[in-house]
Amino acid sequence: MIVKFRQIFHFSLVGALAVSLVACQGSNLGNSLENAIAPASSPSSDVGSEQKALEPTTSPTPEPKPSPVKTAGNSDAITEPPSQDITNKPDRGSVPLTAASAMRMSQIALSGLITPKNEQNSLKSIFYIGFGNPSPKSGEFSDLETLPSSLRDWIKDLNKLGTITPKVDREFRPNTLISRREYARWLIQTNNRLYKNQPSRQIRFAQPSDLASFPDIPSSHPDFTIIQGLANAGLIGGTGDRFRPNDPLLREELVQWKIPLDLRQPLPNATLENVSQAWGFKDSDRISENALSAIFADAQLRDISNIRRSFGFTTLLQPQKPVTRAEAAASLWYFGTATDGISVAKSLESER
């Protein structure tokens, strides 16, 4: 469709220019265009013209006067030939401009304007105006437009930090569920990146010779050094149980893994009543017993708590609900408490 429209537009311009040239025939502008577009004369003709210019000039032979013309209807009536305007008479050396030659001259003049091989001069590049969202810059995720502004900014910061990865090509897939192994990778990498100048707060990766804590994460597993490193630090499940690396991460598990890296101290003992009073969740009775201490401790962080940052204000925790990639990233944007903490934005700013 674009190619056909380009051809119609091209021939319209050629036709318009041809009509203009025909209209200008005989005028100074027409002669100038003819001389400019016409091919240059050969050197031999130029020499001949110079020799003729050096020869003595002779008086011009007077032109024969046209004889009167008789009309068919009246033999005696004589009509004078139409008078010629000497001022508009073309030079004797010029060639009369025909429609075909005007068309050819137009094509020569417009040959460089629009060509199929030159996309920069195509109609699309000349007239196209994009009204959609601007394309993301190189390295940015391409599918964050539908997220709330706070989540979008946090994910962009983590992407700049280099500790989270796209799901497919440049798509982050923020609403896709995150697996336990992927969150484990993000958690240890973000923590160690933020505290790169504080080795005492970094989590050490496991060695291949370490004893495996989970039967489904042997030393040959690609994420063994990460998952076993978190297990060695006491941040995730004990010995003998399966880790289930490809299962979705649950909300209560996210808090259990993350809150120890915020407080950097033993978690307080908590009961169901403590959690209900601290959070006011309507479904507190659905929280697993081994997650009560972590969720109660997270309430001490108030507005910067992992629950508030990841899930927003809510009266329902839904502790066994799977976590999305966007929610998981939000929990990693800040580590620590209000008086002793660091955000990804602050870390990026300090590196500039």
mmCIF file of N, CA, C and O in Angstrom, residues 12-99:
data_model
loop_
_atom_site.group_PDB
_atom_site.id
_atom_site.type_symbol
_atom_site.label_atom_id
_atom_site.label_comp_id
_atom_site.label_asym_id
_atom_site.label_seq_id
_atom_site.Cartn_x
_atom_site.Cartn_y
_atom_site.Cartn_z
ATOM 1 N N SER A 12 2.477 12.188 -9.740
ATOM 2 C CA SER A 12 1.739 13.448 -9.621
ATOM 3 C C SER A 12 2.688 14.636 -9.645
ATOM 4 O O SER A 12 2.452 15.646 -10.304
ATOM 5 N N LEU A 13 3.786 14.512 -8.927
ATOM 6 C CA LEU A 13 4.784 15.584 -8.924
ATOM 7 C C LEU A 13 5.404 15.757 -10.302
ATOM 8 O O LEU A 13 5.652 16.867 -10.769
ATOM 9 N N VAL A 14 5.700 14.624 -10.970
ATOM 10 C CA VAL A 14 6.279 14.698 -12.314
ATOM 11 C C VAL A 14 5.324 15.396 -13.271
ATOM 12 O O VAL A 14 5.725 16.260 -14.051
ATOM 13 N N GLY A 15 4.046 15.034 -13.212
ATOM 14 C CA GLY A 15 3.067 15.656 -14.097
ATOM 15 C C GLY A 15 2.914 17.134 -13.839
ATOM 16 O O GLY A 15 2.835 17.945 -14.763
ATOM 17 N N ALA A 16 2.880 17.520 -12.549
ATOM 18 C CA ALA A 16 2.740 18.942 -12.205
ATOM 19 C C ALA A 16 3.921 19.745 -12.713
ATOM 20 O O ALA A 16 3.777 20.846 -13.244
ATOM 21 N N LEU A 17 5.125 19.204 -12.583
ATOM 22 C CA LEU A 17 6.304 19.917 -13.048
ATOM 23 C C LEU A 17 6.332 19.997 -14.565
ATOM 24 O O LEU A 17 6.761 20.990 -15.144
ATOM 25 N N ALA A 18 5.866 18.924 -15.217
ATOM 26 C CA ALA A 18 5.828 18.934 -16.681
ATOM 27 C C ALA A 18 4.899 20.022 -17.192
ATOM 28 O O ALA A 18 5.219 20.752 -18.135
ATOM 29 N N VAL A 19 3.705 20.145 -16.590
ATOM 30 C CA VAL A 19 2.756 21.192 -16.991
ATOM 31 C C VAL A 19 3.361 22.568 -16.789
ATOM 32 O O VAL A 19 3.229 23.471 -17.611
ATOM 33 N N SER A 20 4.077 22.726 -15.664
ATOM 34 C CA SER A 20 4.709 24.026 -15.390
ATOM 35 C C SER A 20 5.752 24.357 -16.433
ATOM 36 O O SER A 20 5.874 25.496 -16.884
ATOM 37 N N LEU A 21 6.539 23.354 -16.851
ATOM 38 C CA LEU A 21 7.583 23.602 -17.847
ATOM 39 C C LEU A 21 6.980 23.945 -19.194
ATOM 40 O O LEU A 21 7.493 24.798 -19.920
ATOM 41 N N VAL A 22 5.917 23.245 -19.570
ATOM 42 C CA VAL A 22 5.261 23.566 -20.844
ATOM 43 C C VAL A 22 4.707 24.977 -20.815
ATOM 44 O O VAL A 22 4.788 25.723 -21.788
ATOM 45 N N ALA A 23 4.153 25.362 -19.673
ATOM 46 C CA ALA A 23 3.595 26.716 -19.561
ATOM 47 C C ALA A 23 4.669 27.773 -19.657
ATOM 48 O O ALA A 23 4.429 28.893 -20.096
ATOM 49 N N CYS A 24 5.878 27.404 -19.236
ATOM 50 C CA CYS A 24 6.984 28.382 -19.251
ATOM 51 C C CYS A 24 7.734 28.392 -20.567
ATOM 52 O O CYS A 24 8.742 29.091 -20.696
ATOM 53 N N GLN A 25 7.307 27.592 -21.577
ATOM 54 C CA GLN A 25 8.064 27.489 -22.818
ATOM 55 C C GLN A 25 8.153 28.847 -23.502
ATOM 56 O O GLN A 25 7.181 29.556 -23.656
ATOM 57 N N GLY A 26 9.347 29.183 -23.908
ATOM 58 C CA GLY A 26 9.560 30.439 -24.598
ATOM 59 C C GLY A 26 9.915 31.581 -23.694
ATOM 60 O O GLY A 26 10.442 32.587 -24.138
ATOM 61 N N SER A 27 9.625 31.451 -22.400
ATOM 62 C CA SER A 27 9.964 32.536 -21.467
ATOM 63 C C SER A 27 11.397 32.400 -21.019
ATOM 64 O O SER A 27 12.069 31.417 -21.292
ATOM 65 N N ASN A 28 11.872 33.414 -20.333
ATOM 66 C CA ASN A 28 13.243 33.385 -19.820
ATOM 67 C C ASN A 28 13.419 32.239 -18.845
ATOM 68 O O ASN A 28 14.441 31.556 -18.829
ATOM 69 N N LEU A 29 12.405 31.984 -17.990
ATOM 70 C CA LEU A 29 12.476 30.887 -17.029
ATOM 71 C C LEU A 29 12.510 29.546 -17.740
ATOM 72 O O LEU A 29 13.266 28.647 -17.398
ATOM 73 N N GLY A 30 11.690 29.417 -18.814
ATOM 74 C CA GLY A 30 11.686 28.173 -19.561
ATOM 75 C C GLY A 30 13.008 27.917 -20.231
ATOM 76 O O GLY A 30 13.524 26.817 -20.219
ATOM 77 N N ASN A 31 13.584 28.976 -20.849
ATOM 78 C CA ASN A 31 14.880 28.797 -21.496
ATOM 79 C C ASN A 31 15.956 28.453 -20.495
ATOM 80 O O ASN A 31 16.850 27.656 -20.775
ATOM 81 N N SER A 32 15.876 29.043 -19.290
ATOM 82 C CA SER A 32 16.885 28.749 -18.272
ATOM 83 C C SER A 32 16.788 27.305 -17.833
ATOM 84 O O SER A 32 17.796 26.624 -17.654
ATOM 85 N N LEU A 33 15.560 26.812 -17.647
ATOM 86 C CA LEU A 33 15.396 25.419 -17.249
ATOM 87 C C LEU A 33 15.851 24.473 -18.344
ATOM 88 O O LEU A 33 16.464 23.440 -18.084
ATOM 89 N N GLU A 34 15.552 24.851 -19.608
ATOM 90 C CA GLU A 34 15.989 23.997 -20.712
ATOM 91 C C GLU A 34 17.497 23.911 -20.755
ATOM 92 O O GLU A 34 18.087 22.843 -20.896
ATOM 93 N N ASN A 35 18.149 25.070 -20.634
ATOM 94 C CA ASN A 35 19.599 25.080 -20.712
ATOM 95 C C ASN A 35 20.246 24.381 -19.534
ATOM 96 O O ASN A 35 21.304 23.782 -19.644
ATOM 97 N N ALA A 36 19.585 24.444 -18.352
ATOM 98 C CA ALA A 36 20.167 23.836 -17.147
ATOM 99 C C ALA A 36 20.052 22.323 -17.167
ATOM 100 O O ALA A 36 20.935 21.609 -16.721
ATOM 101 N N ILE A 37 18.940 21.831 -17.710
ATOM 102 C CA ILE A 37 18.702 20.389 -17.673
ATOM 103 C C ILE A 37 19.219 19.703 -18.936
ATOM 104 O O ILE A 37 19.603 18.547 -18.916
ATOM 105 N N ALA A 38 19.255 20.429 -20.073
ATOM 106 C CA ALA A 38 19.712 19.830 -21.323
ATOM 107 C C ALA A 38 21.143 19.377 -21.200
ATOM 108 O O ALA A 38 21.942 19.972 -20.470
ATOM 109 N N PRO A 39 21.523 18.303 -21.878
ATOM 110 C CA PRO A 39 22.910 17.827 -21.806
ATOM 111 C C PRO A 39 23.876 18.828 -22.390
ATOM 112 O O PRO A 39 23.545 19.587 -23.309
ATOM 113 N N ALA A 40 25.086 18.835 -21.818
ATOM 114 C CA ALA A 40 26.108 19.781 -22.258
ATOM 115 C C ALA A 40 26.537 19.456 -23.679
ATOM 116 O O ALA A 40 26.567 18.308 -24.100
ATOM 117 N N SER A 41 26.897 20.502 -24.453
ATOM 118 C CA SER A 41 27.348 20.312 -25.838
ATOM 119 C C SER A 41 28.727 19.736 -25.860
ATOM 120 O O SER A 41 29.497 19.876 -24.910
ATOM 121 N N SER A 42 29.068 19.098 -26.964
ATOM 122 C CA SER A 42 30.369 18.461 -27.102
ATOM 123 C C SER A 42 31.447 19.489 -27.292
ATOM 124 O O SER A 42 31.192 20.608 -27.745
ATOM 125 N N PRO A 43 32.720 19.154 -26.969
ATOM 126 C CA PRO A 43 33.812 20.111 -27.138
ATOM 127 C C PRO A 43 33.968 20.571 -28.571
ATOM 128 O O PRO A 43 34.305 21.713 -28.827
ATOM 129 N N SER A 44 33.734 19.684 -29.529
ATOM 130 C CA SER A 44 33.913 20.075 -30.931
ATOM 131 C C SER A 44 32.939 21.151 -31.331
ATOM 132 O O SER A 44 33.264 22.077 -32.064
ATOM 133 N N SER A 45 31.700 21.042 -30.810
ATOM 134 C CA SER A 45 30.717 22.073 -31.148
ATOM 135 C C SER A 45 31.081 23.394 -30.524
ATOM 136 O O SER A 45 30.831 24.451 -31.097
ATOM 137 N N ASP A 46 31.703 23.359 -29.338
ATOM 138 C CA ASP A 46 32.117 24.607 -28.696
ATOM 139 C C ASP A 46 33.207 25.283 -29.504
ATOM 140 O O ASP A 46 33.229 26.498 -29.669
ATOM 141 N N VAL A 47 34.166 24.468 -30.043
ATOM 142 C CA VAL A 47 35.246 25.051 -30.852
ATOM 143 C C VAL A 47 34.690 25.661 -32.114
ATOM 144 O O VAL A 47 35.098 26.740 -32.546
ATOM 145 N N GLY A 48 33.729 24.927 -32.714
ATOM 146 C CA GLY A 48 33.138 25.459 -33.938
ATOM 147 C C GLY A 48 32.441 26.765 -33.694
ATOM 148 O O GLY A 48 32.502 27.687 -34.509
ATOM 149 N N SER A 49 31.762 26.870 -32.526
ATOM 150 C CA SER A 49 31.055 28.118 -32.237
ATOM 151 C C SER A 49 32.016 29.254 -32.019
ATOM 152 O O SER A 49 31.741 30.397 -32.392
ATOM 153 N N GLU A 50 33.179 28.940 -31.400
ATOM 154 C CA GLU A 50 34.171 29.996 -31.180
ATOM 155 C C GLU A 50 34.739 30.471 -32.519
ATOM 156 O O GLU A 50 34.977 31.675 -32.732
ATOM 157 N N GLN A 51 35.012 29.539 -33.493
ATOM 158 C CA GLN A 51 35.539 29.937 -34.787
ATOM 159 C C GLN A 51 34.540 30.798 -35.533
ATOM 160 O O GLN A 51 34.909 31.768 -36.197
ATOM 161 N N LYS A 52 33.253 30.432 -35.417
ATOM 162 C CA LYS A 52 32.240 31.237 -36.092
ATOM 163 C C LYS A 52 32.159 32.624 -35.497
ATOM 164 O O LYS A 52 31.888 33.594 -36.181
ATOM 165 N N ALA A 53 32.436 32.700 -34.187
ATOM 166 C CA ALA A 53 32.374 34.023 -33.566
ATOM 167 C C ALA A 53 33.493 34.912 -34.045
ATOM 168 O O ALA A 53 33.368 36.139 -34.067
ATOM 169 N N LEU A 54 34.663 34.308 -34.435
ATOM 170 C CA LEU A 54 35.804 35.106 -34.891
ATOM 171 C C LEU A 54 35.661 35.546 -36.334
ATOM 172 O O LEU A 54 36.332 36.478 -36.778
ATOM 173 N N GLU A 55 34.860 34.864 -37.167
ATOM 174 C CA GLU A 55 34.683 35.222 -38.575
ATOM 175 C C GLU A 55 33.923 36.535 -38.686
ATOM 176 O O GLU A 55 33.091 36.856 -37.848
ATOM 177 N N PRO A 56 34.228 37.318 -39.743
ATOM 178 C CA PRO A 56 33.514 38.600 -39.918
ATOM 179 C C PRO A 56 32.041 38.344 -40.147
ATOM 180 O O PRO A 56 31.655 37.427 -40.856
ATOM 181 N N THR A 57 31.283 39.167 -39.557
ATOM 182 C CA THR A 57 29.836 39.014 -39.679
ATOM 183 C C THR A 57 29.338 39.659 -40.946
ATOM 184 O O THR A 57 29.879 40.672 -41.420
ATOM 185 N N THR A 58 28.335 39.106 -41.520
ATOM 186 C CA THR A 58 27.687 39.656 -42.718
ATOM 187 C C THR A 58 26.307 40.105 -42.350
ATOM 188 O O THR A 58 25.735 39.652 -41.369
ATOM 189 N N SER A 59 25.782 40.955 -43.176
ATOM 190 C CA SER A 59 24.440 41.461 -42.894
ATOM 191 C C SER A 59 23.443 40.342 -43.035
ATOM 192 O O SER A 59 23.521 39.544 -43.967
ATOM 193 N N PRO A 60 22.532 40.243 -42.167
ATOM 194 C CA PRO A 60 21.563 39.149 -42.239
ATOM 195 C C PRO A 60 20.638 39.275 -43.418
ATOM 196 O O PRO A 60 20.299 40.383 -43.837
ATOM 197 N N THR A 61 20.281 38.155 -43.976
ATOM 198 C CA THR A 61 19.352 38.147 -45.112
ATOM 199 C C THR A 61 17.957 38.398 -44.602
ATOM 200 O O THR A 61 17.505 37.764 -43.649
ATOM 201 N N PRO A 62 17.282 39.354 -45.206
ATOM 202 C CA PRO A 62 15.918 39.655 -44.719
ATOM 203 C C PRO A 62 15.015 38.465 -44.926
ATOM 204 O O PRO A 62 15.101 37.759 -45.927
ATOM 205 N N GLU A 63 14.183 38.248 -43.978
ATOM 206 C CA GLU A 63 13.266 37.118 -44.045
ATOM 207 C C GLU A 63 12.162 37.406 -45.054
ATOM 208 O O GLU A 63 11.701 38.552 -45.173
ATOM 209 N N PRO A 64 11.736 36.375 -45.788
ATOM 210 C CA PRO A 64 10.634 36.601 -46.763
ATOM 211 C C PRO A 64 9.358 36.955 -46.041
ATOM 212 O O PRO A 64 9.054 36.420 -44.983
ATOM 213 N N LYS A 65 8.670 37.887 -46.646
ATOM 214 C CA LYS A 65 7.411 38.348 -46.051
ATOM 215 C C LYS A 65 6.315 37.370 -46.398
ATOM 216 O O LYS A 65 6.163 36.984 -47.547
ATOM 217 N N PRO A 66 5.592 36.891 -45.480
ATOM 218 C CA PRO A 66 4.537 35.923 -45.808
ATOM 219 C C PRO A 66 3.485 36.523 -46.702
ATOM 220 O O PRO A 66 3.114 37.697 -46.522
ATOM 221 N N SER A 67 3.048 35.741 -47.640
ATOM 222 C CA SER A 67 2.041 36.217 -48.594
ATOM 223 C C SER A 67 0.670 36.154 -47.965
ATOM 224 O O SER A 67 0.419 35.339 -47.078
ATOM 225 N N PRO A 68 -0.201 37.004 -48.426
ATOM 226 C CA PRO A 68 -1.570 36.973 -47.890
ATOM 227 C C PRO A 68 -2.221 35.631 -48.164
ATOM 228 O O PRO A 68 -1.919 34.958 -49.130
ATOM 229 N N VAL A 69 -3.161 35.262 -47.346
ATOM 230 C CA VAL A 69 -3.872 33.988 -47.456
ATOM 231 C C VAL A 69 -5.303 34.259 -47.793
ATOM 232 O O VAL A 69 -5.961 35.082 -47.131
ATOM 233 N N LYS A 70 -5.788 33.585 -48.820
ATOM 234 C CA LYS A 70 -7.179 33.731 -49.202
ATOM 235 C C LYS A 70 -8.027 32.748 -48.437
ATOM 236 O O LYS A 70 -7.623 31.614 -48.207
ATOM 237 N N THR A 71 -9.213 33.170 -48.103
ATOM 238 C CA THR A 71 -10.140 32.288 -47.408
ATOM 239 C C THR A 71 -10.952 31.524 -48.417
ATOM 240 O O THR A 71 -11.158 31.953 -49.564
ATOM 241 N N ALA A 72 -11.434 30.355 -47.974
ATOM 242 C CA ALA A 72 -12.197 29.510 -48.899
ATOM 243 C C ALA A 72 -13.544 30.088 -49.212
ATOM 244 O O ALA A 72 -14.079 29.937 -50.298
ATOM 245 N N GLY A 73 -14.133 30.769 -48.265
ATOM 246 C CA GLY A 73 -15.487 31.276 -48.499
ATOM 247 C C GLY A 73 -15.522 32.500 -49.385
ATOM 248 O O GLY A 73 -16.478 32.738 -50.080
ATOM 249 N N ASN A 74 -14.554 33.271 -49.399
ATOM 250 C CA ASN A 74 -14.547 34.515 -50.164
ATOM 251 C C ASN A 74 -13.206 34.658 -50.822
ATOM 252 O O ASN A 74 -12.206 34.875 -50.161
ATOM 253 N N SER A 75 -13.144 34.493 -52.160
ATOM 254 C CA SER A 75 -11.874 34.506 -52.882
ATOM 255 C C SER A 75 -11.235 35.857 -52.837
ATOM 256 O O SER A 75 -10.032 36.002 -52.985
ATOM 257 N N ASP A 76 -12.082 36.922 -52.692
ATOM 258 C CA ASP A 76 -11.521 38.260 -52.679
ATOM 259 C C ASP A 76 -11.056 38.695 -51.319
ATOM 260 O O ASP A 76 -10.301 39.651 -51.183
ATOM 261 N N ALA A 77 -11.538 37.996 -50.299
ATOM 262 C CA ALA A 77 -11.154 38.414 -48.937
ATOM 263 C C ALA A 77 -9.787 37.882 -48.616
ATOM 264 O O ALA A 77 -9.471 36.738 -48.885
ATOM 265 N N ILE A 78 -9.002 38.767 -48.131
ATOM 266 C CA ILE A 78 -7.627 38.412 -47.802
ATOM 267 C C ILE A 78 -7.413 38.643 -46.318
ATOM 268 O O ILE A 78 -7.736 39.709 -45.804
ATOM 269 N N THR A 79 -6.905 37.636 -45.669
ATOM 270 C CA THR A 79 -6.629 37.758 -44.228
ATOM 271 C C THR A 79 -5.147 37.841 -44.003
ATOM 272 O O THR A 79 -4.371 37.165 -44.678
ATOM 273 N N GLU A 80 -4.775 38.693 -43.139
ATOM 274 C CA GLU A 80 -3.366 38.843 -42.789
ATOM 275 C C GLU A 80 -2.939 37.730 -41.857
ATOM 276 O O GLU A 80 -3.719 37.276 -41.029
ATOM 277 N N PRO A 81 -1.725 37.243 -42.025
ATOM 278 C CA PRO A 81 -1.251 36.209 -41.095
ATOM 279 C C PRO A 81 -1.132 36.753 -39.694
ATOM 280 O O PRO A 81 -0.946 37.964 -39.520
ATOM 281 N N PRO A 82 -1.285 35.922 -38.711
ATOM 282 C CA PRO A 82 -1.203 36.411 -37.315
ATOM 283 C C PRO A 82 0.163 37.007 -37.050
ATOM 284 O O PRO A 82 1.192 36.494 -37.478
ATOM 285 N N SER A 83 0.122 38.117 -36.345
ATOM 286 C CA SER A 83 1.380 38.802 -36.008
ATOM 287 C C SER A 83 2.128 38.019 -34.963
ATOM 288 O O SER A 83 1.542 37.383 -34.097
ATOM 289 N N GLN A 84 3.459 38.028 -35.064
ATOM 290 C CA GLN A 84 4.329 37.319 -34.136
ATOM 291 C C GLN A 84 4.931 38.284 -33.157
ATOM 292 O O GLN A 84 5.374 39.368 -33.543
ATOM 293 N N ASP A 85 4.951 37.858 -31.894
ATOM 294 C CA ASP A 85 5.546 38.686 -30.842
ATOM 295 C C ASP A 85 7.043 38.411 -30.796
ATOM 296 O O ASP A 85 7.483 37.322 -30.424
ATOM 297 N N ILE A 86 7.831 39.389 -31.220
ATOM 298 C CA ILE A 86 9.274 39.189 -31.305
ATOM 299 C C ILE A 86 9.882 39.033 -29.929
ATOM 300 O O ILE A 86 10.853 38.310 -29.744
ATOM 301 N N THR A 87 9.282 39.649 -28.935
ATOM 302 C CA THR A 87 9.873 39.598 -27.594
ATOM 303 C C THR A 87 9.830 38.202 -27.018
ATOM 304 O O THR A 87 10.693 37.816 -26.242
ATOM 305 N N ASN A 88 8.807 37.400 -27.356
ATOM 306 C CA ASN A 88 8.682 36.045 -26.830
ATOM 307 C C ASN A 88 9.220 34.997 -27.784
ATOM 308 O O ASN A 88 9.019 33.815 -27.592
ATOM 309 N N LYS A 89 9.865 35.437 -28.887
ATOM 310 C CA LYS A 89 10.381 34.488 -29.869
ATOM 311 C C LYS A 89 11.562 33.746 -29.289
ATOM 312 O O LYS A 89 12.515 34.365 -28.818
ATOM 313 N N PRO A 90 11.552 32.379 -29.275
ATOM 314 C CA PRO A 90 12.666 31.636 -28.686
ATOM 315 C C PRO A 90 13.913 31.762 -29.527
ATOM 316 O O PRO A 90 13.865 32.105 -30.704
ATOM 317 N N ASP A 91 15.067 31.510 -28.896
ATOM 318 C CA ASP A 91 16.333 31.545 -29.611
ATOM 319 C C ASP A 91 16.325 30.507 -30.710
ATOM 320 O O ASP A 91 15.741 29.435 -30.578
ATOM 321 N N ARG A 92 17.088 30.850 -31.836
ATOM 322 C CA ARG A 92 17.125 29.906 -32.951
ATOM 323 C C ARG A 92 17.821 28.613 -32.566
ATOM 324 O O ARG A 92 17.579 27.571 -33.117
ATOM 325 N N GLY A 93 18.761 28.700 -31.577
ATOM 326 C CA GLY A 93 19.503 27.500 -31.200
ATOM 327 C C GLY A 93 18.755 26.603 -30.237
ATOM 328 O O GLY A 93 19.171 25.485 -29.983
ATOM 329 N N SER A 94 17.650 27.074 -29.656
ATOM 330 C CA SER A 94 16.914 26.264 -28.681
ATOM 331 C C SER A 94 15.999 25.291 -29.378
ATOM 332 O O SER A 94 15.546 25.532 -30.494
ATOM 333 N N VAL A 95 15.701 24.198 -28.680
ATOM 334 C CA VAL A 95 14.836 23.160 -29.234
ATOM 335 C C VAL A 95 13.448 23.336 -28.664
ATOM 336 O O VAL A 95 13.297 23.552 -27.454
ATOM 337 N N PRO A 96 12.426 23.289 -29.481
ATOM 338 C CA PRO A 96 11.052 23.443 -28.962
ATOM 339 C C PRO A 96 10.773 22.411 -27.877
ATOM 340 O O PRO A 96 11.132 21.247 -28.016
ATOM 341 N N LEU A 97 10.126 22.850 -26.800
ATOM 342 C CA LEU A 97 9.830 21.977 -25.657
ATOM 343 C C LEU A 97 8.502 21.280 -25.881
ATOM 344 O O LEU A 97 7.466 21.923 -25.980
ATOM 345 N N THR A 98 8.547 19.981 -26.006
ATOM 346 C CA THR A 98 7.337 19.184 -26.189
ATOM 347 C C THR A 98 6.910 18.591 -24.856
ATOM 348 O O THR A 98 7.652 18.635 -23.868
ATOM 349 N N ALA A 99 5.732 17.984 -24.829
ATOM 350 C CA ALA A 99 5.243 17.355 -23.596
ATOM 351 C C ALA A 99 6.133 16.208 -23.175
ATOM 352 O O ALA A 99 6.391 16.000 -21.996
#
